[in-house]
CSV table of C-alpha atoms in Angstrom, one decimal:
chain,number,residue,atom,x,y,z
A,1035,MET,CA,171.2,81.5,100.8
A,1036,THR,CA,172.0,77.8,101.0
A,1037,LEU,CA,173.4,76.0,104.1
A,1038,LEU,CA,176.8,75.5,102.5
A,1039,GLU,CA,177.0,79.2,101.5
A,1040,MET,CA,176.0,80.2,105.0
A,1041,ALA,CA,178.5,77.8,106.6
A,1042,GLY,CA,181.3,79.1,104.4
A,1043,GLN,CA,180.5,82.8,104.9
A,1044,LEU,CA,180.2,82.4,108.7
A,1045,GLN,CA,183.2,80.1,109.0
A,1046,LEU,CA,181.1,77.4,110.7
A,1047,LYS,CA,182.4,73.9,111.4
A,1048,THR,CA,180.1,71.3,109.7
A,1049,ILE,CA,179.2,68.5,112.0
A,1050,HIS,CA,176.5,67.1,109.6
A,1051,CYS,CA,175.0,68.7,106.5
A,1052,THR,CA,172.0,67.0,104.9
A,1053,GLU,CA,171.5,68.8,101.6
A,1054,GLU,CA,173.4,71.4,99.7
A,1055,GLY,CA,170.2,73.0,98.3
A,1056,VAL,CA,168.5,73.8,101.6
A,1057,SER,CA,167.8,77.5,102.0
A,1058,VAL,CA,168.2,79.6,105.2
A,1059,THR,CA,165.4,82.3,105.5
A,1060,GLY,CA,166.4,83.9,108.8
A,1061,CYS,CA,167.5,82.9,112.3
A,1062,TYR,CA,166.1,82.2,115.7
A,1063,ILE,CA,168.2,82.4,118.9
A,1064,GLY,CA,166.9,80.3,121.8
A,1065,ASP,CA,168.0,77.9,124.5
A,1066,LEU,CA,164.8,77.0,126.2
A,1067,LEU,CA,163.5,74.1,124.1
A,1068,SER,CA,159.8,74.6,124.8
A,1069,LEU,CA,160.1,78.2,123.6
A,1070,VAL,CA,162.0,77.2,120.5
A,1071,MET,CA,159.3,74.6,119.7
A,1072,SER,CA,156.6,77.3,119.8
A,1073,ARG,CA,158.4,80.1,118.1
A,1074,ALA,CA,161.1,78.9,115.7
A,1075,GLN,CA,159.9,78.9,112.1
A,1076,GLU,CA,160.6,76.6,109.2
A,1077,GLY,CA,163.6,77.6,107.2
A,1078,GLN,CA,165.3,79.5,110.0
A,1079,ALA,CA,168.8,78.7,111.3
A,1080,TRP,CA,168.5,78.0,115.0
A,1081,LEU,CA,171.3,79.3,117.2
A,1082,THR,CA,171.7,77.7,120.6
A,1083,VAL,CA,174.2,76.8,123.3
A,1084,GLN,CA,172.2,73.6,124.0
A,1085,THR,CA,173.9,70.4,123.0
A,1086,ASN,CA,171.7,67.8,124.4
A,1087,ILE,CA,170.3,65.1,122.0
A,1088,ASN,CA,166.9,66.7,122.4
A,1089,ILE,CA,167.9,69.7,120.2
A,1090,ILE,CA,167.7,67.3,117.2
A,1091,ALA,CA,164.1,66.4,118.0
A,1092,VAL,CA,163.2,70.0,118.3
A,1093,ALA,CA,164.8,70.8,115.0
A,1094,VAL,CA,162.8,68.0,113.3
A,1095,LEU,CA,159.6,69.2,115.0
A,1096,THR,CA,160.0,72.9,114.0
A,1097,GLY,CA,161.5,72.3,110.5
A,1098,VAL,CA,164.4,74.7,111.0
A,1099,SER,CA,166.9,74.6,108.2
A,1100,CYS,CA,169.8,73.8,110.7
A,1101,VAL,CA,171.0,74.0,114.2
A,1102,ILE,CA,174.1,76.0,115.0
A,1103,VAL,CA,175.7,75.4,118.4
A,1104,THR,CA,177.4,78.6,119.4
A,1105,GLU,CA,179.8,79.9,122.1
A,1106,GLY,CA,182.2,76.9,121.4
A,1107,MET,CA,180.0,74.5,123.4
A,1108,GLU,CA,181.1,70.9,122.9
A,1109,ILE,CA,178.7,68.8,120.9
A,1110,PRO,CA,178.4,65.2,122.3
A,1111,GLU,CA,178.9,62.4,119.8
A,1112,GLU,CA,175.4,61.1,120.5
A,1113,THR,CA,173.9,64.4,119.4
A,1114,ALA,CA,176.0,64.4,116.2
A,1115,GLN,CA,175.0,60.8,115.5
A,1116,LYS,CA,171.3,61.6,116.0
A,1117,ALA,CA,171.6,64.6,113.7
A,1118,ALA,CA,172.9,62.3,111.0
A,1119,GLU,CA,170.2,59.7,111.6
A,1120,GLN,CA,167.4,62.3,111.5
A,1121,GLY,CA,168.8,64.3,108.6
A,1122,VAL,CA,169.3,67.5,110.6
A,1123,SER,CA,172.1,69.8,109.5
A,1124,LEU,CA,174.3,70.6,112.5
A,1125,PHE,CA,177.0,73.2,112.7
A,1126,HIS,CA,179.4,74.6,115.3
A,1127,SER,CA,180.8,78.0,116.0
A,1128,GLU,CA,183.0,79.6,118.6
A,1129,LYS,CA,181.2,82.9,118.2
A,1130,PRO,CA,178.5,84.2,120.6
A,1131,SER,CA,174.9,83.7,119.4
A,1132,TYR,CA,174.1,87.4,119.0
A,1133,GLN,CA,177.2,88.1,117.0
A,1134,LEU,CA,176.6,85.2,114.7
A,1135,ALA,CA,172.9,86.2,114.3
A,1136,CYS,CA,174.0,89.7,113.3
A,1137,GLU,CA,176.5,88.3,110.7
A,1138,LEU,CA,173.8,85.9,109.3
A,1139,VAL,CA,171.2,88.6,109.0
A,1140,ALA,CA,173.6,90.8,107.2
A,1141,LEU,CA,174.2,88.1,104.6
A,1142,LEU,CA,170.5,87.5,103.9
């Protein structure tokens, strides 16, 4: 499933999307950045409530397909700008992480 297909099916708000052809292979839920760095896998959608600019660096390091900020957390402009600069796809959802993960897995 591509990022745009996922975003449409899950009714995500697009903050920044780098490529239409990027595939999502699964998901990882995590808010502790050091744990995400050691466990998230390339191609996964990363679901988090973290909005700090450092989530973009972690996304680049891990190679996740995108970051989805959940629970309606407000994304600072500096985080959105860094996502665009670094080519990281960033989405927003009002839904809880677990609910969104269940919906995503059902689509894959």
